XYZ file of C-alpha atoms in Angstrom:
668
model
C -11.976 20.282 -5.903
C -8.341 20.006 -7.605
C -6.110 23.205 -7.273
C -3.046 24.086 -9.167
C -0.069 23.284 -7.768
C 2.422 26.699 -7.720
C 6.959 26.518 -8.011
C 7.765 27.458 -5.112
C 9.909 26.183 -2.356
C 8.350 24.444 0.363
C 10.067 25.192 3.547
C 7.493 24.000 6.242
C 9.019 21.143 8.557
C 8.134 17.398 7.474
C 5.953 16.763 10.599
C 4.357 20.256 10.438
C 3.407 20.080 7.042
C 1.523 16.370 7.465
C -0.252 18.872 10.272
C -0.610 21.053 7.487
C -2.319 18.750 5.230
C -4.629 16.826 7.757
C -6.158 20.493 8.570
C -6.533 20.831 4.723
C -8.770 17.608 4.259
C -10.753 18.435 7.496
C -11.488 21.892 5.641
C -12.105 20.109 2.481
C -14.611 17.612 3.710
C -16.339 20.009 5.974
C -17.330 22.151 3.307
C -18.080 19.161 0.918
C -20.579 17.827 3.595
C -22.469 21.589 4.338
C -23.474 21.170 0.635
C -26.820 20.877 -0.413
C -27.877 17.444 -1.596
C -31.129 15.562 -2.358
C -32.019 14.212 0.743
C -35.764 15.022 1.191
C -36.454 15.770 -2.427
C -38.616 13.067 -4.195
C -37.625 11.137 -6.717
C -39.344 11.169 -10.470
C -40.053 8.066 -12.203
C -36.864 6.766 -14.636
C -36.499 4.306 -17.251
C -33.098 2.333 -17.878
C -32.476 -0.871 -19.275
C -30.532 -3.717 -17.253
C -27.530 -5.355 -18.743
C -29.494 -8.059 -20.920
C -31.262 -4.894 -22.702
C -34.768 -5.686 -20.600
C -36.402 -2.300 -19.746
C -36.960 -1.266 -15.284
C -38.406 1.685 -13.772
C -38.801 2.872 -10.770
C -42.822 3.296 -10.787
C -42.608 -0.490 -11.546
C -41.834 -1.110 -7.068
C -44.918 0.860 -6.351
C -45.653 -1.805 -3.394
C -41.388 -1.477 -2.448
C -41.624 0.133 1.447
C -37.455 0.995 0.822
C -35.550 1.501 -2.171
C -32.156 1.464 -2.327
C -30.042 3.096 -5.822
C -26.994 2.583 -5.832
C -24.598 3.970 -8.527
C -21.649 1.719 -9.454
C -18.802 1.163 -11.900
C -17.205 -1.461 -13.244
C -13.800 -0.959 -13.022
C -14.056 0.909 -9.483
C -12.241 -0.881 -6.391
C -14.970 0.115 -4.307
C -18.128 -0.205 -6.044
C -16.853 -3.886 -6.225
C -16.048 -4.486 -3.126
C -19.328 -3.064 -2.127
C -21.413 -4.947 -4.498
C -21.039 -8.282 -2.110
C -22.450 -5.822 0.964
C -25.289 -5.029 -1.431
C -26.239 -8.119 -2.842
C -26.324 -9.214 1.148
C -28.223 -6.422 2.107
C -30.737 -6.933 -1.015
C -31.036 -10.821 0.420
C -31.832 -9.888 3.505
C -34.643 -7.258 3.531
C -36.589 -8.901 0.426
C -38.428 -10.173 2.169
C -39.332 -6.869 4.253
C -40.331 -4.688 0.509
C -37.012 -3.327 0.521
C -36.041 -3.474 -3.272
C -32.163 -2.712 -4.666
C -31.483 -1.180 -8.346
C -27.793 -0.495 -9.061
C -27.333 2.445 -11.377
C -24.353 2.661 -13.821
C -23.821 6.225 -15.575
C -19.711 5.579 -16.321
C -20.331 6.552 -20.485
C -16.660 4.373 -20.301
C -18.928 0.916 -19.351
C -20.550 -0.632 -21.894
C -23.192 -3.399 -21.369
C -20.838 -6.397 -22.233
C -18.282 -4.534 -19.613
C -21.860 -4.348 -17.229
C -22.769 -8.123 -17.670
C -19.456 -9.198 -16.560
C -19.142 -7.260 -13.620
C -22.839 -8.683 -12.648
C -21.995 -12.082 -13.293
C -18.365 -11.798 -11.442
C -20.005 -10.370 -8.355
C -22.940 -12.797 -8.663
C -25.255 -9.784 -8.479
C -29.171 -10.824 -8.214
C -31.161 -7.200 -7.816
C -30.746 -4.985 -11.390
C -28.147 -2.728 -12.400
C -29.208 -0.521 -14.582
C -27.941 1.615 -17.181
C -28.095 5.209 -17.494
C -26.687 6.270 -20.657
C -26.302 9.762 -20.937
C -25.867 9.873 -17.149
C -29.275 11.429 -17.089
C -30.136 9.572 -13.569
C -26.945 10.625 -11.984
C -27.341 14.463 -13.140
C -30.965 14.656 -11.612
C -29.685 12.953 -8.489
C -26.486 15.249 -8.962
C -24.805 11.198 -7.701
C -20.953 11.868 -8.213
C -19.305 9.070 -7.374
C -19.317 5.152 -7.508
C -20.424 3.549 -5.054
C -22.722 6.534 -3.850
C -26.499 5.314 -2.602
C -29.359 6.949 -2.332
C -32.247 5.150 0.268
C -36.176 6.221 -0.869
C -38.934 5.408 1.505
C -42.488 4.601 0.415
C -42.748 7.846 -1.257
C -40.073 7.789 -3.166
C -38.348 10.735 -1.104
C -34.897 10.647 -0.617
C -34.302 9.849 2.812
C -30.658 9.205 2.900
C -27.701 10.069 1.019
C -24.040 8.850 0.497
C -21.330 5.889 1.796
C -22.761 2.561 2.084
C -20.513 2.070 5.770
C -17.406 2.799 6.893
C -15.680 -0.213 6.400
C -13.232 1.103 3.400
C -12.112 3.639 1.949
C -10.149 4.753 -0.373
C -6.527 3.443 0.510
C -7.591 1.947 4.012
C -9.724 -0.850 4.967
C -10.830 -1.642 7.957
C -11.795 -5.123 10.314
C -15.176 -4.695 10.731
C -18.011 -2.116 10.013
C -18.326 0.210 12.839
C -21.192 2.762 11.101
C -23.769 1.029 8.250
C -25.000 3.476 7.520
C -27.341 2.306 4.383
C -28.726 -0.137 6.468
C -29.165 1.546 9.481
C -31.804 3.964 6.700
C -33.547 1.118 6.092
C -33.747 -0.467 9.500
C -34.620 2.898 10.530
C -37.700 3.155 8.047
C -38.728 -0.107 8.183
C -39.688 1.151 11.830
C -41.794 4.328 11.004
C -38.316 6.324 12.169
C -36.358 9.245 10.308
C -32.251 7.851 9.248
C -30.794 8.162 12.418
C -28.197 9.918 9.940
C -29.462 11.587 6.610
C -25.910 12.439 4.418
C -22.466 10.338 4.633
C -20.271 11.973 2.002
C -19.582 9.383 -0.613
C -15.811 8.302 -0.891
C -15.108 6.316 -4.107
C -14.219 7.127 -8.045
C -15.723 9.772 -10.008
C -18.682 9.124 -12.257
C -17.489 9.380 -15.487
C -20.010 11.045 -17.176
C -20.326 12.421 -20.992
C -17.890 15.451 -21.947
C -18.539 18.424 -23.598
C -15.201 19.810 -24.651
C -15.513 23.626 -23.413
C -12.234 24.922 -25.464
C -10.876 26.350 -22.341
C -7.034 25.528 -22.413
C -4.769 23.791 -24.836
C -3.910 20.774 -23.571
C -4.965 18.175 -25.632
C -5.000 14.355 -24.975
C -2.560 13.774 -28.047
C -0.063 16.329 -27.535
C 0.003 16.844 -23.680
C -1.716 14.436 -21.726
C -1.051 10.620 -23.550
C 2.781 11.406 -22.729
C 2.788 12.191 -19.536
C -0.087 8.508 -19.062
C 3.086 7.290 -21.051
C 5.954 8.292 -18.779
C 3.817 8.166 -15.364
C 0.555 5.883 -15.568
C 0.478 2.892 -17.596
C 3.153 1.195 -16.728
C 0.290 -0.492 -14.867
C -2.667 0.917 -15.709
C -2.594 -1.164 -19.035
C -4.712 -4.774 -20.046
C -3.546 -7.517 -17.738
C -1.584 -4.986 -15.205
C -2.810 -4.794 -11.629
C -4.539 -1.338 -11.777
C -8.410 -1.620 -11.407
C -8.809 0.210 -15.498
C -6.341 0.693 -18.324
C -5.168 4.285 -19.516
C -4.234 3.877 -23.103
C -7.633 4.451 -24.806
C -8.590 7.866 -25.410
C -12.040 6.437 -25.165
C -11.744 5.080 -21.598
C -9.597 7.726 -20.189
C -11.687 10.924 -21.314
C -14.014 9.567 -18.425
C -11.534 9.699 -15.817
C -10.533 12.340 -16.429
C -12.073 14.137 -13.480
C -10.972 11.551 -11.172
C -7.248 11.887 -12.751
C -7.210 15.303 -11.901
C -8.254 14.755 -8.290
C -5.440 11.652 -7.460
C -2.561 13.508 -9.011
C -3.567 16.680 -7.276
C -3.942 15.212 -3.724
C -0.377 13.203 -4.450
C -2.458 10.316 -4.600
C -0.831 9.153 -7.416
C 1.285 8.458 -9.237
C 2.464 6.826 -5.757
C 5.747 8.338 -4.129
C 5.886 9.403 -0.865
C 8.988 10.752 -0.327
C 10.520 14.177 -0.439
C 12.616 15.603 -2.695
C 16.157 14.950 -1.567
C 16.950 18.678 -1.223
C 17.501 21.473 0.564
C 17.087 21.139 4.617
C 14.154 18.710 6.465
C 13.798 19.453 10.403
C 14.695 16.661 13.084
C 12.743 16.219 16.428
C 13.863 18.679 18.315
C 13.297 20.905 15.449
C 16.854 21.773 14.260
C 17.710 21.298 10.738
C 19.351 18.435 8.678
C 20.053 18.040 5.243
C 20.453 15.507 2.821
C 23.609 13.895 1.696
C 24.609 15.077 -1.643
C 24.597 11.464 -3.377
C 20.681 10.892 -2.912
C 18.931 10.324 -5.837
C 16.391 7.818 -6.243
C 16.346 5.699 -9.614
C 13.195 5.119 -9.353
C 11.560 8.283 -8.424
C 8.062 8.336 -9.891
C 6.586 11.261 -8.936
C 5.041 14.105 -11.719
C 6.597 18.017 -11.880
C 4.341 20.754 -11.147
C 4.085 21.773 -14.599
C 2.795 17.959 -15.657
C -0.001 18.030 -12.731
C -0.771 21.210 -13.981
C -1.892 20.461 -17.447
C -3.697 17.283 -16.143
C -6.137 19.837 -14.162
C -6.522 22.041 -16.715
C -7.402 18.761 -19.379
C -10.060 17.472 -16.864
C -11.293 21.298 -15.913
C -11.985 21.474 -20.050
C -13.641 18.560 -20.357
C -10.748 16.642 -21.803
C -10.298 18.011 -25.088
C -9.090 14.635 -27.990
C -7.215 17.065 -29.765
C -5.382 16.801 -33.425
C -5.021 12.444 -33.498
C -1.390 12.027 -33.890
C 0.962 9.582 -33.321
C 1.324 8.399 -29.825
C 4.868 6.305 -28.823
C 4.042 2.730 -28.737
C 3.859 0.815 -25.263
C 6.735 -1.617 -24.317
C 6.194 -5.520 -24.655
C 3.886 -6.292 -22.058
C 6.141 -9.943 -20.005
C 3.938 -12.448 -20.615
C 5.168 -13.617 -17.109
C 8.788 -13.018 -15.969
C 9.802 -9.580 -16.225
C 13.407 -11.306 -15.219
C 16.649 -10.987 -17.680
C 16.084 -14.311 -18.881
C 14.141 -18.090 -17.897
C 14.403 -18.080 -14.309
C 16.637 -21.669 -13.584
C 14.772 -22.716 -10.274
C 10.529 -21.816 -9.572
C 8.913 -21.787 -6.583
C 5.533 -22.083 -5.645
C 4.214 -20.717 -2.425
C 2.452 -23.673 -1.209
C 1.217 -27.544 -3.341
C -2.472 -25.709 -4.032
C -4.088 -22.408 -4.286
C -5.897 -20.104 -1.448
C -8.778 -18.840 -1.748
C -9.144 -15.536 -0.838
C -13.038 -14.438 0.591
C -15.037 -11.803 -1.513
C -15.190 -9.123 1.228
C -13.521 -9.263 4.597
C -9.827 -8.939 6.237
C -7.494 -11.894 5.436
C -4.722 -12.779 8.547
C -1.339 -12.888 6.888
C -0.666 -15.715 5.200
C 3.030 -17.747 5.546
C 3.988 -20.779 3.348
C 7.331 -22.554 4.626
C 8.528 -23.816 1.045
C 11.760 -26.426 0.884
C 13.564 -25.642 -2.608
C 16.303 -28.351 -1.543
C 19.120 -26.757 -2.014
C 21.830 -29.172 -1.399
C 24.845 -26.765 -2.371
C 25.412 -22.965 -1.889
C 23.122 -20.997 -4.274
C 24.450 -17.155 -5.406
C 21.265 -15.374 -6.735
C 21.533 -12.486 -9.196
C 18.000 -11.696 -9.771
C 14.802 -12.745 -8.190
C 11.332 -12.055 -8.689
C 8.012 -12.608 -6.582
C 5.262 -12.867 -8.948
C 1.746 -12.248 -7.636
C -0.880 -15.517 -8.963
C -3.888 -13.228 -8.971
C -2.488 -9.511 -9.261
C -5.670 -8.161 -8.010
C -6.357 -9.014 -4.037
C -1.769 -9.687 -3.459
C -1.457 -6.485 -1.788
C 2.479 -7.785 -1.143
C 4.817 -10.686 -0.914
C 7.614 -10.920 0.906
C 10.152 -14.178 0.391
C 12.036 -15.097 3.528
C 15.113 -17.133 3.293
C 15.824 -18.855 6.473
C 19.142 -20.816 6.587
C 19.333 -24.512 8.727
C 18.929 -24.366 12.881
C 16.127 -21.645 12.245
C 12.673 -22.435 13.860
C 9.969 -25.086 12.297
C 7.500 -22.391 12.629
C 6.976 -20.443 8.858
C 5.477 -17.010 11.315
C 8.550 -17.365 13.379
C 11.229 -14.392 13.192
C 14.693 -14.706 11.786
C 15.651 -15.558 8.173
C 16.961 -13.156 5.401
C 14.902 -10.540 3.150
C 14.883 -12.579 -0.293
C 13.089 -10.368 -2.888
C 9.224 -9.085 -2.143
C 6.215 -7.986 -4.541
C 4.246 -4.896 -3.839
C 2.275 -2.671 -6.656
C 4.924 -0.866 -8.921
C 8.076 -2.566 -7.442
C 10.375 -4.305 -9.442
C 11.889 -7.594 -9.398
C 15.289 -7.788 -7.856
C 17.592 -7.891 -11.276
C 21.561 -7.542 -9.381
C 24.799 -6.127 -12.433
C 26.824 -9.214 -13.889
C 29.605 -8.948 -10.341
C 26.799 -9.346 -7.530
C 24.692 -11.951 -6.011
C 22.762 -12.868 -3.192
C 23.825 -15.337 -0.933
C 21.583 -18.611 0.183
C 23.088 -21.387 2.198
C 22.558 -25.230 1.158
C 19.420 -26.509 3.737
C 17.669 -23.275 3.231
C 14.067 -23.209 3.498
C 11.539 -20.266 1.778
C 9.458 -17.903 4.189
C 6.378 -16.542 1.475
C 4.493 -14.055 3.852
C 1.248 -13.188 1.961
C -0.521 -10.563 2.331
C -4.145 -10.344 0.386
C -7.100 -8.041 -0.051
C -10.628 -8.745 -0.904
C -11.836 -7.493 -4.486
C -15.722 -8.045 -3.865
C -15.245 -12.054 -5.369
C -13.625 -15.307 -4.240
C -10.610 -15.725 -5.882
C -7.999 -18.064 -5.399
C -4.077 -16.823 -5.851
C -1.510 -19.623 -6.353
C 1.993 -16.772 -6.251
C 5.846 -17.861 -6.860
C 9.087 -16.685 -6.579
C 11.391 -17.365 -9.584
C 15.659 -16.907 -9.054
C 18.288 -16.767 -11.872
C 21.554 -18.303 -10.426
C 25.002 -16.579 -10.782
C 28.256 -18.725 -11.293
C 29.962 -18.880 -7.739
C 33.719 -18.007 -9.431
C 32.078 -14.452 -11.305
C 30.369 -13.165 -7.984
C 32.591 -10.339 -6.724
C 30.133 -8.561 -4.442
C 27.234 -9.605 -2.587
C 24.426 -7.669 -1.861
C 22.781 -8.179 1.276
C 19.353 -6.874 3.124
C 19.849 -5.472 6.424
C 17.855 -3.741 8.832
C 17.338 -0.955 11.666
C 14.518 -2.628 13.679
C 12.808 -1.808 17.141
C 11.023 -4.845 18.573
C 10.276 -3.313 21.525
C 7.661 -0.612 20.550
C 4.664 0.370 22.693
C 2.399 2.562 21.162
C -0.218 4.410 23.269
C -4.256 4.867 22.704
C -5.124 7.809 21.102
C -1.563 9.855 20.498
C -0.641 10.719 17.156
C 3.932 11.847 16.592
C 4.522 9.041 18.956
C 7.977 8.208 18.011
C 10.641 5.502 17.631
C 14.116 4.723 16.391
C 15.841 1.888 15.327
C 19.496 1.791 14.304
C 21.761 -0.547 12.408
C 25.765 -0.550 12.577
C 27.798 -0.796 9.369
C 30.071 -4.486 10.501
C 32.268 -4.025 6.721
C 35.471 -1.794 6.682
C 34.243 -0.885 2.667
C 30.432 -1.128 1.610
C 27.729 0.769 -0.456
C 24.092 1.555 -0.152
C 22.164 0.414 -3.092
C 18.755 1.528 -1.188
C 15.726 0.748 1.430
C 12.124 0.414 2.311
C 10.563 1.205 5.254
C 8.208 -0.986 6.858
C 5.510 -0.116 9.045
C 1.779 -1.279 9.443
C -1.204 1.090 10.241
C -0.354 3.813 12.451
C 2.343 3.881 9.822
C 3.043 8.218 10.037
C 5.916 8.998 8.984
C 9.681 7.235 8.446
C 12.694 8.877 8.110
C 16.511 7.866 7.365
C 19.747 9.085 8.479
C 23.818 8.120 8.122
C 25.279 8.660 11.299
C 28.981 9.185 11.543
C 29.652 8.713 15.328
C 33.295 9.778 14.489
C 33.318 12.720 12.394
C 29.782 13.457 13.777
C 28.809 13.637 10.053
C 24.303 13.014 10.373
C 22.849 13.620 7.025
C 18.916 12.553 5.730
C 19.047 9.354 3.373
C 15.417 8.973 2.814
C 12.564 11.124 4.138
C 8.763 9.711 3.649
C 6.926 12.097 5.147
C 3.347 10.484 4.571
C 3.704 6.981 4.972
C 1.175 4.665 3.218
C 0.978 1.254 3.814
C -0.568 0.207 0.775
C 2.462 1.471 -1.181
C 5.245 0.176 0.658
C 7.866 1.558 -2.060
C 10.935 0.539 -2.611
C 13.547 3.395 -2.314
C 16.339 2.785 -4.849
C 19.580 4.717 -5.458
C 20.519 5.698 -9.086
C 24.375 5.305 -7.415
C 25.662 3.745 -4.168
C 26.649 5.615 -1.328
C 29.742 4.530 0.216
C 29.938 3.426 3.628
C 32.677 2.324 6.555
C 32.542 0.535 9.295
C 30.816 2.181 12.352
C 28.586 4.328 10.368
C 25.097 3.868 11.673
C 22.003 3.761 9.453
C 19.580 5.602 12.020
C 15.697 5.091 11.424
C 12.986 7.518 12.824
C 9.277 6.509 12.880
C 6.080 8.461 13.503
C 2.850 6.583 14.788
C -0.852 8.416 14.663
C -2.927 5.774 17.374
C -5.964 8.004 16.804
C -9.382 8.455 15.292
C -7.675 11.006 13.007
C -5.999 7.950 11.363
C -8.492 6.381 9.188
C -6.917 3.281 8.626
C -6.630 2.929 12.317
C -8.125 -0.456 13.646
C -8.656 -0.032 17.051
C -7.656 3.996 18.523
C -7.838 2.492 22.270
C -5.528 -0.273 22.080
C -2.250 -0.068 23.344
C -0.307 -2.035 20.066
C 3.470 -3.475 20.050
C 5.307 -5.633 18.083
C 3.461 -8.263 15.658
C 2.893 -9.953 12.307
C -0.853 -8.803 11.517
C -1.710 -4.948 9.846
C -3.482 -4.381 13.427
C 0.049 -4.703 15.525
C 2.808 -2.727 14.497
C 6.410 -2.540 12.905
C 9.333 -0.598 12.801
C 11.659 -1.729 9.926
C 13.779 -0.447 8.098
C 15.234 -2.324 5.590
C 17.980 -1.487 3.496
C 20.522 -3.358 0.626
C 23.893 -3.303 0.727
C 26.795 -4.724 -1.352
C 29.628 -5.763 0.071
C 33.331 -7.187 -1.556
C 33.681 -11.000 -2.145
C 36.701 -11.646 0.118
C 35.283 -9.029 3.170
C 32.089 -10.878 3.628
C 33.368 -14.399 3.106
C 36.330 -13.087 5.469
C 33.606 -12.560 8.371
C 33.146 -14.947 11.153
C 30.811 -17.548 11.471
C 28.058 -16.468 14.099
C 28.304 -18.662 17.729
C 24.971 -18.988 19.811
C 26.000 -16.179 21.628
C 26.015 -13.967 18.646
C 22.322 -14.918 17.488
C 21.331 -14.781 21.060
C 23.144 -10.938 21.486
C 21.577 -9.346 18.029
C 18.141 -10.876 18.533
C 17.967 -8.904 21.607
C 19.591 -5.751 20.610
C 16.675 -4.645 18.688
C 18.349 -1.242 17.812
C 21.599 -2.869 16.695
C 23.925 -0.277 19.023
C 25.944 -2.979 20.461
C 24.667 -2.650 23.847
C 21.070 -4.314 25.428
C 18.745 -2.285 27.312
C 16.519 -3.435 30.382
C 13.654 -1.491 27.714
C 15.067 -4.396 25.146
C 14.340 -7.345 26.994
C 11.670 -9.454 26.499
C 9.180 -9.680 30.471
C 10.304 -13.645 30.355
C 14.166 -12.904 30.760
C 13.650 -9.836 33.195
C 15.065 -11.984 36.051
C 18.207 -13.632 33.793
C 18.926 -9.896 33.009
C 19.315 -9.399 36.614
C 21.599 -11.513 37.269
C 24.150 -10.861 34.189
C 23.629 -7.065 35.031
C 26.166 -7.627 37.570
C 26.640 -3.790 37.759
C 23.074 -3.185 38.343
C 23.565 -0.229 35.421
C 20.711 -1.491 33.003
C 22.628 -2.377 30.333
C 24.787 -5.545 28.774
C 27.303 -5.730 26.554
C 28.765 -8.659 25.182
C 31.594 -9.482 27.148
C 28.906 -9.089 30.058
C 27.511 -12.507 28.732
C 31.113 -13.762 28.410
C 31.766 -13.261 31.864
C 28.111 -14.910 33.254
C 28.862 -18.109 31.377
C 32.280 -18.734 32.699
């Protein structure tokens, strides 16, 4: 159910707001599950054609012991993923008298698009076109994918989800509850299904719309400009979104889905609170935002825009009087850099194969760009080879003398890709520094889409002339590498601190990074001298699927000794649907089932000051690696177990704390 948003100030603390949303979600889910379903009702015969024009009826499968009716959509991401699962089920149970029939009731999916869907996903069972959504209406189906399992008497014995592996915003490592398979095996064994219904999740079926005339909001006058402003950058042909929102005939069937995702705040993807007013500290006290915080890439819709979309969908998506629409900016044929890149590096010599389903471990590829001299990079772009399967790319610069292992720590973040993230394009007098002899490490995260794909991602650089660089842009981070997240607990709180080492610097942007148990993240700017403590960024509902970089409209001045203080909250309970294992104790690691706490932030530093920084010694590097919260002190808790004995020897006064001078004295 979608409801209008009221224009009023929300003074509830961020973490309490999270709890309120969680309660609201649980209430809605319970109410939906309590609604009557078709379980126990007999499914009458029907006659539909498949993508080749061949007619199929339900009665032609009179000998079948079990029939699985699966509503699918050609553009729905979850339907794509589950098409593989349904094909496997069809093959495994064919000899047992089980028939799988796909049904497409979307008015926006043509027979040609249905044929392409069947071919791409190598589906051998019939997928039938339900023109006018007659069968969807009869069975009261609302989503894709949504399944009805019929017994030999054609009575619906199970309705709902296929299993619990894939959902909105999460992918679990494996299936824990194979609902449809349970229903099939139970019916074949002469038993009632152990689970009769589970509320389906997925895309709304794009039904034929009949305008109600209950609103003055129309597509041409109101909706198209909103979509143009906030959506079509991704939702257009050839871009990363699963379907386009540029044509009225394509948009109208998606109206219920549009209303749902904007009212729930899932789209456009933006997870930070507005930088105004107050937020609550962990002790309940109030914190204010820094007055200079506004975000250049803020994607939020206004409440008025959201309410217009909800009204429009509720009135069956009226088109209104046709009128010229603003032309879309031309799509970049490849690079979105200011000019053709001066240097391009592919992630490896041959494409990486992404399987049709399941989870894929992070992949690390090391590339030697063979830079024989220092490079200054003014613009950089990580370009996915296949946007549908590339979840994110991180390109790390690893200077000489770092570990040869691609997955080893160390190095500086250079540029990344996540859906919706723009390339790094700096002003003419600014650049990032890459020393001669450095290597590039590609960290690749892939998500399957229901068919085997291959990817060859790459990175492109636009160089700056060394003499033109007046400011060096550096990506720094506050990180806590010794986090230990307890099982079955939510709102677990950890912090990390990074101290500004420069006399003059400017903060340009921030990007929080956690994994699947990440719940909330906050950046604060603390000045130990003055006691000023202000919020830079508050993300009360962190979403691993959208690792957004928050770019400031105007840089914020920083001074030496000030601290970027990061707070992170984790939910390691079963209430977190993305949680791979709530019973696990979780520590730092690269894979999504591990965790991280990294607060990346970009600073611009005058070239003269950057050049005058002393080169780090081995002692400096060791201290920096162990001082995980960057506070100038190594606490006992920051030291790995293998070094605890050495820590005790160095800690001569036994206070459980080491400063750099302690290490120097020990070496002497």
